[in-house]
């Protein structure tokens, strides 16, 4: 393996992202998994410096909420997130708290935490796609009727 170097340019950043993509399936605790962790840390630091999030202050007010509705809990339990499915690799910065939660749950169920996160996102997307399709079908029926 080649030496890990600091990310100083956009080209270095692209190279690091490409290597991270190739290492996404690496198991934690292996040399490849350790390399992935180090590269992800370097990329995160570089992106934080070059693409900072907006520092706009949030202003809270004591205004009435208006009409709202309660959304039923549709998210699966952690143990339901351990299924395998073909995927597309992406680079994504998540909160440390969330990643630690998924790592703990994955260890309990002898799976990879990345798979659990993917399954959670799949369930979310499927739920909202079904809701959208349902609304579209109802609208077509109204127009046809």
Short mmCIF file of N, CA and C in Angstrom, two decimals:
data_model
loop_
_atom_site.label_atom_id
_atom_site.label_comp_id
_atom_site.label_asym_id
_atom_site.label_seq_id
_atom_site.Cartn_x
_atom_site.Cartn_y
_atom_site.Cartn_z
N UNK A 1 0.83 -1.19 0.00
CA UNK A 1 0.00 0.00 0.00
C UNK A 1 0.87 1.24 0.00
N UNK A 2 0.41 2.24 -0.74
CA UNK A 2 1.20 3.46 -0.78
C UNK A 2 0.96 4.28 0.49
N UNK A 3 1.90 5.17 0.76
CA UNK A 3 1.88 5.99 1.97
C UNK A 3 0.69 6.97 1.92
N UNK A 4 0.05 7.18 3.07
CA UNK A 4 -1.02 8.16 3.17
C UNK A 4 -0.39 9.53 3.38
N UNK A 5 -0.81 10.50 2.55
CA UNK A 5 -0.25 11.84 2.63
C UNK A 5 -1.36 12.84 2.92
N UNK A 6 -1.03 14.01 3.45
CA UNK A 6 -2.06 15.04 3.70
C UNK A 6 -2.75 15.45 2.40
N UNK A 7 -3.98 15.87 2.53
CA UNK A 7 -4.75 16.37 1.38
C UNK A 7 -4.52 17.88 1.31
N UNK A 8 -3.89 18.32 0.21
CA UNK A 8 -3.56 19.74 0.07
C UNK A 8 -4.27 20.39 -1.11
N UNK A 9 -4.71 19.60 -2.08
CA UNK A 9 -5.32 20.17 -3.28
C UNK A 9 -6.63 19.43 -3.60
N UNK A 10 -7.38 20.00 -4.55
CA UNK A 10 -8.59 19.33 -5.01
C UNK A 10 -8.25 17.98 -5.65
N UNK A 11 -7.12 17.93 -6.33
CA UNK A 11 -6.70 16.67 -6.95
C UNK A 11 -6.42 15.62 -5.87
N UNK A 12 -5.74 16.02 -4.78
CA UNK A 12 -5.49 15.10 -3.66
C UNK A 12 -6.82 14.62 -3.09
N UNK A 13 -7.76 15.53 -2.98
CA UNK A 13 -9.10 15.21 -2.45
C UNK A 13 -9.78 14.16 -3.32
N UNK A 14 -9.75 14.37 -4.63
CA UNK A 14 -10.37 13.40 -5.56
C UNK A 14 -9.72 12.03 -5.46
N UNK A 15 -8.40 12.00 -5.36
CA UNK A 15 -7.69 10.73 -5.23
C UNK A 15 -8.09 10.02 -3.94
N UNK A 16 -8.17 10.77 -2.85
CA UNK A 16 -8.56 10.18 -1.57
C UNK A 16 -9.98 9.64 -1.62
N UNK A 17 -10.90 10.38 -2.24
CA UNK A 17 -12.28 9.91 -2.37
C UNK A 17 -12.36 8.62 -3.18
N UNK A 18 -11.57 8.57 -4.24
CA UNK A 18 -11.56 7.36 -5.08
C UNK A 18 -11.04 6.16 -4.29
N UNK A 19 -10.01 6.39 -3.48
CA UNK A 19 -9.48 5.28 -2.67
C UNK A 19 -10.47 4.88 -1.58
N UNK A 20 -11.14 5.85 -0.99
CA UNK A 20 -12.17 5.54 0.01
C UNK A 20 -13.26 4.67 -0.61
N UNK A 21 -13.67 5.03 -1.81
CA UNK A 21 -14.70 4.25 -2.51
C UNK A 21 -14.25 2.80 -2.68
N UNK A 22 -12.98 2.61 -3.03
CA UNK A 22 -12.47 1.25 -3.23
C UNK A 22 -12.38 0.48 -1.91
N UNK A 23 -12.27 1.20 -0.79
CA UNK A 23 -12.10 0.55 0.51
C UNK A 23 -13.41 0.42 1.30
N UNK A 24 -14.53 0.83 0.75
CA UNK A 24 -15.78 0.88 1.50
C UNK A 24 -16.19 -0.47 2.10
N UNK A 25 -15.81 -1.57 1.50
CA UNK A 25 -16.20 -2.89 2.01
C UNK A 25 -15.18 -3.43 3.03
N UNK A 26 -14.16 -2.64 3.35
CA UNK A 26 -13.12 -3.11 4.28
C UNK A 26 -13.70 -3.34 5.66
N UNK A 27 -13.26 -4.41 6.28
CA UNK A 27 -13.72 -4.74 7.64
C UNK A 27 -12.96 -3.91 8.66
N UNK A 28 -13.67 -3.42 9.69
CA UNK A 28 -12.98 -2.68 10.76
C UNK A 28 -11.91 -3.54 11.41
N UNK A 29 -10.81 -2.90 11.79
CA UNK A 29 -9.73 -3.61 12.47
C UNK A 29 -8.71 -4.25 11.53
N UNK A 30 -8.99 -4.25 10.24
CA UNK A 30 -8.03 -4.77 9.27
C UNK A 30 -7.16 -3.61 8.79
N UNK A 31 -6.02 -3.90 8.14
CA UNK A 31 -5.21 -2.80 7.60
C UNK A 31 -6.02 -1.92 6.63
N UNK A 32 -6.87 -2.57 5.81
CA UNK A 32 -7.69 -1.80 4.87
C UNK A 32 -8.73 -0.95 5.62
N UNK A 33 -9.32 -1.51 6.66
CA UNK A 33 -10.29 -0.77 7.46
C UNK A 33 -9.65 0.42 8.16
N UNK A 34 -8.42 0.21 8.68
CA UNK A 34 -7.69 1.31 9.32
C UNK A 34 -7.35 2.39 8.31
N UNK A 35 -6.94 1.97 7.11
CA UNK A 35 -6.62 2.93 6.05
C UNK A 35 -7.86 3.74 5.69
N UNK A 36 -9.00 3.06 5.59
CA UNK A 36 -10.26 3.74 5.29
C UNK A 36 -10.57 4.79 6.36
N UNK A 37 -10.42 4.44 7.64
CA UNK A 37 -10.67 5.39 8.72
C UNK A 37 -9.78 6.63 8.63
N UNK A 38 -8.49 6.40 8.35
CA UNK A 38 -7.54 7.52 8.27
C UNK A 38 -7.88 8.41 7.08
N UNK A 39 -8.15 7.80 5.93
CA UNK A 39 -8.49 8.59 4.74
C UNK A 39 -9.78 9.38 4.96
N UNK A 40 -10.77 8.75 5.57
CA UNK A 40 -12.05 9.43 5.83
C UNK A 40 -11.84 10.63 6.75
N UNK A 41 -10.97 10.47 7.74
CA UNK A 41 -10.67 11.58 8.66
C UNK A 41 -9.99 12.72 7.92
N UNK A 42 -9.04 12.39 7.05
CA UNK A 42 -8.35 13.43 6.27
C UNK A 42 -9.32 14.15 5.34
N UNK A 43 -10.18 13.39 4.66
CA UNK A 43 -11.14 13.99 3.74
C UNK A 43 -12.11 14.89 4.51
N UNK A 44 -12.58 14.41 5.65
CA UNK A 44 -13.52 15.20 6.45
C UNK A 44 -12.89 16.53 6.89
N UNK A 45 -11.64 16.49 7.32
CA UNK A 45 -10.95 17.70 7.75
C UNK A 45 -10.77 18.67 6.57
N UNK A 46 -10.37 18.14 5.41
CA UNK A 46 -10.18 18.99 4.24
C UNK A 46 -11.50 19.62 3.80
N UNK A 47 -12.57 18.81 3.78
CA UNK A 47 -13.88 19.33 3.37
C UNK A 47 -14.41 20.37 4.35
N UNK A 48 -14.17 20.15 5.64
CA UNK A 48 -14.62 21.11 6.65
C UNK A 48 -13.93 22.46 6.44
N UNK A 49 -12.67 22.42 6.05
CA UNK A 49 -11.91 23.65 5.81
C UNK A 49 -12.33 24.33 4.51
N UNK A 50 -12.53 23.55 3.43
CA UNK A 50 -12.79 24.12 2.12
C UNK A 50 -14.27 24.27 1.77
N UNK A 51 -15.14 23.54 2.46
CA UNK A 51 -16.58 23.62 2.21
C UNK A 51 -17.32 23.75 3.55
N UNK A 52 -17.06 24.85 4.28
CA UNK A 52 -17.68 24.98 5.60
C UNK A 52 -19.20 25.12 5.49
N UNK A 53 -19.88 24.59 6.50
CA UNK A 53 -21.33 24.73 6.55
C UNK A 53 -21.68 26.17 6.92
N UNK A 54 -22.85 26.60 6.54
CA UNK A 54 -23.30 27.94 6.86
C UNK A 54 -23.31 28.13 8.37
N UNK A 55 -22.83 29.27 8.79
CA UNK A 55 -22.81 29.55 10.23
C UNK A 55 -23.95 30.48 10.62
N UNK A 56 -25.01 30.50 9.82
CA UNK A 56 -26.15 31.36 10.13
C UNK A 56 -26.75 30.98 11.47
N UNK A 57 -27.07 31.97 12.26
CA UNK A 57 -27.67 31.75 13.57
C UNK A 57 -29.14 31.42 13.40
N UNK A 58 -29.61 30.48 14.20
CA UNK A 58 -31.03 30.12 14.19
C UNK A 58 -31.73 31.02 15.21
N UNK A 59 -32.82 31.64 14.77
CA UNK A 59 -33.60 32.48 15.68
C UNK A 59 -34.89 31.74 16.03
N UNK A 60 -35.11 31.55 17.30
CA UNK A 60 -36.31 30.88 17.77
C UNK A 60 -37.35 31.91 18.14
N UNK A 61 -38.61 31.62 17.82
CA UNK A 61 -39.70 32.52 18.18
C UNK A 61 -40.77 31.72 18.90
N UNK A 62 -41.65 32.42 19.56
CA UNK A 62 -42.74 31.78 20.30
C UNK A 62 -44.05 31.99 19.55
N UNK A 63 -44.05 31.60 18.28
CA UNK A 63 -45.22 31.79 17.44
C UNK A 63 -46.03 30.50 17.40
N UNK A 64 -47.34 30.61 17.11
CA UNK A 64 -48.16 29.40 17.04
C UNK A 64 -47.70 28.50 15.89
N UNK A 65 -47.84 27.19 16.09
CA UNK A 65 -47.41 26.23 15.10
C UNK A 65 -48.35 26.13 13.92
N UNK A 66 -49.62 26.39 14.13
CA UNK A 66 -50.59 26.20 13.06
C UNK A 66 -50.99 24.74 13.00
N UNK A 67 -51.52 24.32 11.85
CA UNK A 67 -51.97 22.94 11.72
C UNK A 67 -50.76 22.01 11.56
N UNK A 68 -50.82 20.88 12.22
CA UNK A 68 -49.78 19.87 12.06
C UNK A 68 -50.41 18.50 12.21
N UNK A 69 -49.64 17.49 11.78
CA UNK A 69 -50.13 16.12 11.92
C UNK A 69 -49.02 15.25 12.46
N UNK A 70 -49.40 14.22 13.18
CA UNK A 70 -48.43 13.30 13.75
C UNK A 70 -48.14 12.23 12.70
N UNK A 71 -46.86 12.02 12.42
CA UNK A 71 -46.45 11.01 11.46
C UNK A 71 -46.17 9.73 12.23
N UNK A 72 -46.83 8.64 11.86
CA UNK A 72 -46.58 7.38 12.59
C UNK A 72 -45.15 6.91 12.38
N UNK A 73 -44.63 6.22 13.40
CA UNK A 73 -43.27 5.70 13.33
C UNK A 73 -43.21 4.57 12.30
N UNK A 74 -42.46 4.78 11.22
CA UNK A 74 -42.35 3.78 10.17
C UNK A 74 -40.94 3.21 10.07
N UNK A 75 -40.03 3.71 10.90
CA UNK A 75 -38.65 3.27 10.81
C UNK A 75 -38.49 1.87 11.39
N UNK A 76 -37.70 1.04 10.75
CA UNK A 76 -37.51 -0.34 11.23
C UNK A 76 -36.63 -0.38 12.48
N UNK A 77 -36.77 -1.45 13.26
CA UNK A 77 -35.90 -1.66 14.42
C UNK A 77 -34.49 -1.98 13.93
N UNK A 78 -33.47 -1.70 14.73
CA UNK A 78 -32.10 -1.96 14.28
C UNK A 78 -31.87 -3.39 13.79
N UNK A 79 -32.47 -4.37 14.43
CA UNK A 79 -32.25 -5.75 14.01
C UNK A 79 -32.85 -6.06 12.64
N UNK A 80 -33.76 -5.21 12.15
CA UNK A 80 -34.35 -5.40 10.83
C UNK A 80 -33.48 -4.79 9.71
N UNK A 81 -32.35 -4.22 10.09
CA UNK A 81 -31.50 -3.52 9.12
C UNK A 81 -30.30 -4.36 8.69
N UNK A 82 -30.31 -5.66 8.90
CA UNK A 82 -29.13 -6.48 8.65
C UNK A 82 -29.18 -7.26 7.35
N UNK A 83 -30.13 -7.00 6.47
CA UNK A 83 -30.25 -7.73 5.21
C UNK A 83 -29.25 -7.23 4.18
N UNK A 84 -28.83 -8.12 3.26
CA UNK A 84 -27.88 -7.76 2.20
C UNK A 84 -28.63 -7.39 0.93
N UNK A 85 -28.10 -6.42 0.21
CA UNK A 85 -28.66 -6.01 -1.07
C UNK A 85 -27.57 -5.28 -1.85
N UNK A 86 -27.61 -5.35 -3.18
CA UNK A 86 -26.62 -4.66 -4.01
C UNK A 86 -26.74 -3.16 -3.80
N UNK A 87 -25.63 -2.46 -3.81
CA UNK A 87 -25.68 -1.03 -3.55
C UNK A 87 -24.71 -0.24 -4.42
N UNK A 88 -24.77 1.06 -4.26
CA UNK A 88 -23.88 2.00 -4.94
C UNK A 88 -23.06 2.68 -3.85
N UNK A 89 -21.77 2.78 -4.03
CA UNK A 89 -20.91 3.38 -3.02
C UNK A 89 -20.98 4.90 -3.09
N UNK A 90 -21.08 5.54 -1.91
CA UNK A 90 -21.07 6.99 -1.80
C UNK A 90 -20.19 7.38 -0.62
N UNK A 91 -19.75 8.61 -0.61
CA UNK A 91 -19.02 9.15 0.53
C UNK A 91 -19.95 10.12 1.23
N UNK A 92 -20.11 9.94 2.53
CA UNK A 92 -21.09 10.71 3.28
C UNK A 92 -20.54 10.97 4.67
N UNK A 93 -20.60 12.20 5.14
CA UNK A 93 -20.17 12.52 6.50
C UNK A 93 -21.39 12.43 7.42
N UNK A 94 -21.31 11.59 8.45
CA UNK A 94 -22.40 11.41 9.40
C UNK A 94 -21.94 11.88 10.77
N UNK A 95 -22.88 12.10 11.67
CA UNK A 95 -22.50 12.50 13.02
C UNK A 95 -21.84 11.33 13.74
N UNK A 96 -20.88 11.63 14.57
CA UNK A 96 -20.15 10.61 15.31
C UNK A 96 -21.14 9.80 16.17
N UNK A 97 -22.10 10.48 16.78
CA UNK A 97 -23.09 9.83 17.64
C UNK A 97 -23.88 8.78 16.87
N UNK A 98 -24.31 9.10 15.66
CA UNK A 98 -25.08 8.15 14.85
C UNK A 98 -24.23 6.95 14.45
N UNK A 99 -23.02 7.20 14.03
CA UNK A 99 -22.14 6.11 13.60
C UNK A 99 -21.85 5.18 14.78
N UNK A 100 -21.60 5.76 15.95
CA UNK A 100 -21.34 4.93 17.13
C UNK A 100 -22.55 4.05 17.45
N UNK A 101 -23.76 4.61 17.34
CA UNK A 101 -24.98 3.84 17.57
C UNK A 101 -25.04 2.65 16.62
N UNK A 102 -24.84 2.90 15.33
CA UNK A 102 -24.93 1.82 14.34
C UNK A 102 -23.81 0.79 14.54
N UNK A 103 -22.64 1.22 14.94
CA UNK A 103 -21.56 0.27 15.19
C UNK A 103 -21.91 -0.65 16.36
N UNK A 104 -22.49 -0.08 17.42
CA UNK A 104 -22.89 -0.91 18.58
C UNK A 104 -23.96 -1.91 18.17
N UNK A 105 -24.97 -1.45 17.44
CA UNK A 105 -26.06 -2.33 17.02
C UNK A 105 -25.56 -3.40 16.05
N UNK A 106 -24.66 -3.02 15.16
CA UNK A 106 -24.12 -3.99 14.20
C UNK A 106 -23.35 -5.08 14.93
N UNK A 107 -22.60 -4.70 15.94
CA UNK A 107 -21.83 -5.70 16.70
C UNK A 107 -22.78 -6.68 17.39
N UNK A 108 -23.92 -6.20 17.89
CA UNK A 108 -24.90 -7.07 18.54
C UNK A 108 -25.46 -8.10 17.56
N UNK A 109 -25.57 -7.72 16.29
CA UNK A 109 -26.22 -8.57 15.29
C UNK A 109 -25.23 -9.17 14.29
N UNK A 110 -23.93 -9.03 14.60
CA UNK A 110 -22.87 -9.62 13.78
C UNK A 110 -22.98 -9.23 12.30
N UNK A 111 -23.09 -7.94 12.05
CA UNK A 111 -23.15 -7.43 10.68
C UNK A 111 -22.35 -6.15 10.59
N UNK A 112 -22.29 -5.57 9.42
CA UNK A 112 -21.58 -4.30 9.22
C UNK A 112 -22.53 -3.14 9.43
N UNK A 113 -22.05 -2.12 10.12
CA UNK A 113 -22.91 -0.97 10.41
C UNK A 113 -23.32 -0.22 9.13
N UNK A 114 -22.47 -0.24 8.10
CA UNK A 114 -22.81 0.44 6.86
C UNK A 114 -24.06 -0.19 6.23
N UNK A 115 -24.19 -1.51 6.33
CA UNK A 115 -25.36 -2.19 5.78
C UNK A 115 -26.63 -1.78 6.52
N UNK A 116 -26.51 -1.60 7.81
CA UNK A 116 -27.68 -1.20 8.59
C UNK A 116 -28.12 0.22 8.20
N UNK A 117 -27.15 1.10 8.01
CA UNK A 117 -27.47 2.48 7.60
C UNK A 117 -28.14 2.45 6.22
N UNK A 118 -27.58 1.64 5.31
CA UNK A 118 -28.17 1.54 3.96
C UNK A 118 -29.60 1.05 4.04
N UNK A 119 -29.85 0.03 4.86
CA UNK A 119 -31.21 -0.53 4.98
C UNK A 119 -32.17 0.51 5.56
N UNK A 120 -31.70 1.31 6.50
CA UNK A 120 -32.53 2.37 7.07
C UNK A 120 -32.91 3.38 6.00
N UNK A 121 -31.94 3.79 5.19
CA UNK A 121 -32.21 4.75 4.12
C UNK A 121 -33.15 4.15 3.07
N UNK A 122 -32.96 2.85 2.77
CA UNK A 122 -33.85 2.17 1.82
C UNK A 122 -35.29 2.16 2.34
N UNK A 123 -35.47 1.86 3.62
CA UNK A 123 -36.82 1.83 4.22
C UNK A 123 -37.45 3.21 4.17
N UNK A 124 -36.66 4.24 4.45
CA UNK A 124 -37.17 5.61 4.41
C UNK A 124 -37.61 5.97 2.98
N UNK A 125 -36.74 5.68 2.01
CA UNK A 125 -37.05 6.01 0.61
C UNK A 125 -38.27 5.23 0.13
N UNK A 126 -38.36 3.95 0.50
CA UNK A 126 -39.49 3.13 0.07
C UNK A 126 -40.80 3.65 0.66
N UNK A 127 -40.76 4.00 1.93
CA UNK A 127 -41.96 4.53 2.59
C UNK A 127 -42.46 5.79 1.88
N UNK A 128 -41.56 6.70 1.62
CA UNK A 128 -41.97 7.96 0.99
C UNK A 128 -42.32 7.79 -0.48
N UNK A 129 -41.71 6.85 -1.16
CA UNK A 129 -42.07 6.57 -2.55
C UNK A 129 -43.49 6.00 -2.61
N UNK A 130 -43.84 5.12 -1.68
CA UNK A 130 -45.19 4.56 -1.63
C UNK A 130 -46.22 5.63 -1.32
N UNK A 131 -45.88 6.53 -0.40
CA UNK A 131 -46.80 7.61 -0.05
C UNK A 131 -47.02 8.52 -1.26
N UNK A 132 -45.96 8.83 -1.99
CA UNK A 132 -46.07 9.68 -3.18
C UNK A 132 -46.91 8.99 -4.24
N UNK A 133 -46.66 7.69 -4.48
CA UNK A 133 -47.44 6.94 -5.48
C UNK A 133 -48.91 6.89 -5.10
N UNK A 134 -49.19 6.75 -3.81
CA UNK A 134 -50.57 6.71 -3.34
C UNK A 134 -51.27 8.05 -3.61
N UNK A 135 -50.59 9.16 -3.34
CA UNK A 135 -51.17 10.49 -3.58
C UNK A 135 -51.39 10.70 -5.07
N UNK A 136 -50.43 10.26 -5.91
CA UNK A 136 -50.55 10.41 -7.36
C UNK A 136 -51.73 9.62 -7.88
N UNK A 137 -51.92 8.39 -7.39
CA UNK A 137 -53.03 7.55 -7.83
C UNK A 137 -54.37 8.17 -7.44
N UNK A 138 -54.46 8.71 -6.24
CA UNK A 138 -55.70 9.35 -5.79
C UNK A 138 -56.02 10.56 -6.66
N UNK A 139 -55.00 11.32 -7.01
CA UNK A 139 -55.20 12.51 -7.84
C UNK A 139 -55.69 12.10 -9.23
N UNK A 140 -55.15 11.01 -9.78
CA UNK A 140 -55.61 10.53 -11.10
C UNK A 140 -57.06 10.09 -11.04
N UNK A 141 -57.44 9.40 -9.98
CA UNK A 141 -58.82 8.94 -9.83
C UNK A 141 -59.79 10.14 -9.76
N UNK A 142 -59.40 11.18 -9.04
CA UNK A 142 -60.26 12.38 -8.94
C UNK A 142 -60.43 13.03 -10.30
N UNK A 143 -59.34 13.12 -11.07
CA UNK A 143 -59.42 13.75 -12.39
C UNK A 143 -60.26 12.91 -13.33
N UNK A 144 -60.14 11.58 -13.24
CA UNK A 144 -60.88 10.68 -14.12
C UNK A 144 -62.36 10.63 -13.75
N UNK A 145 -62.68 10.81 -12.47
CA UNK A 145 -64.05 10.68 -11.98
C UNK A 145 -64.81 11.91 -12.19
#
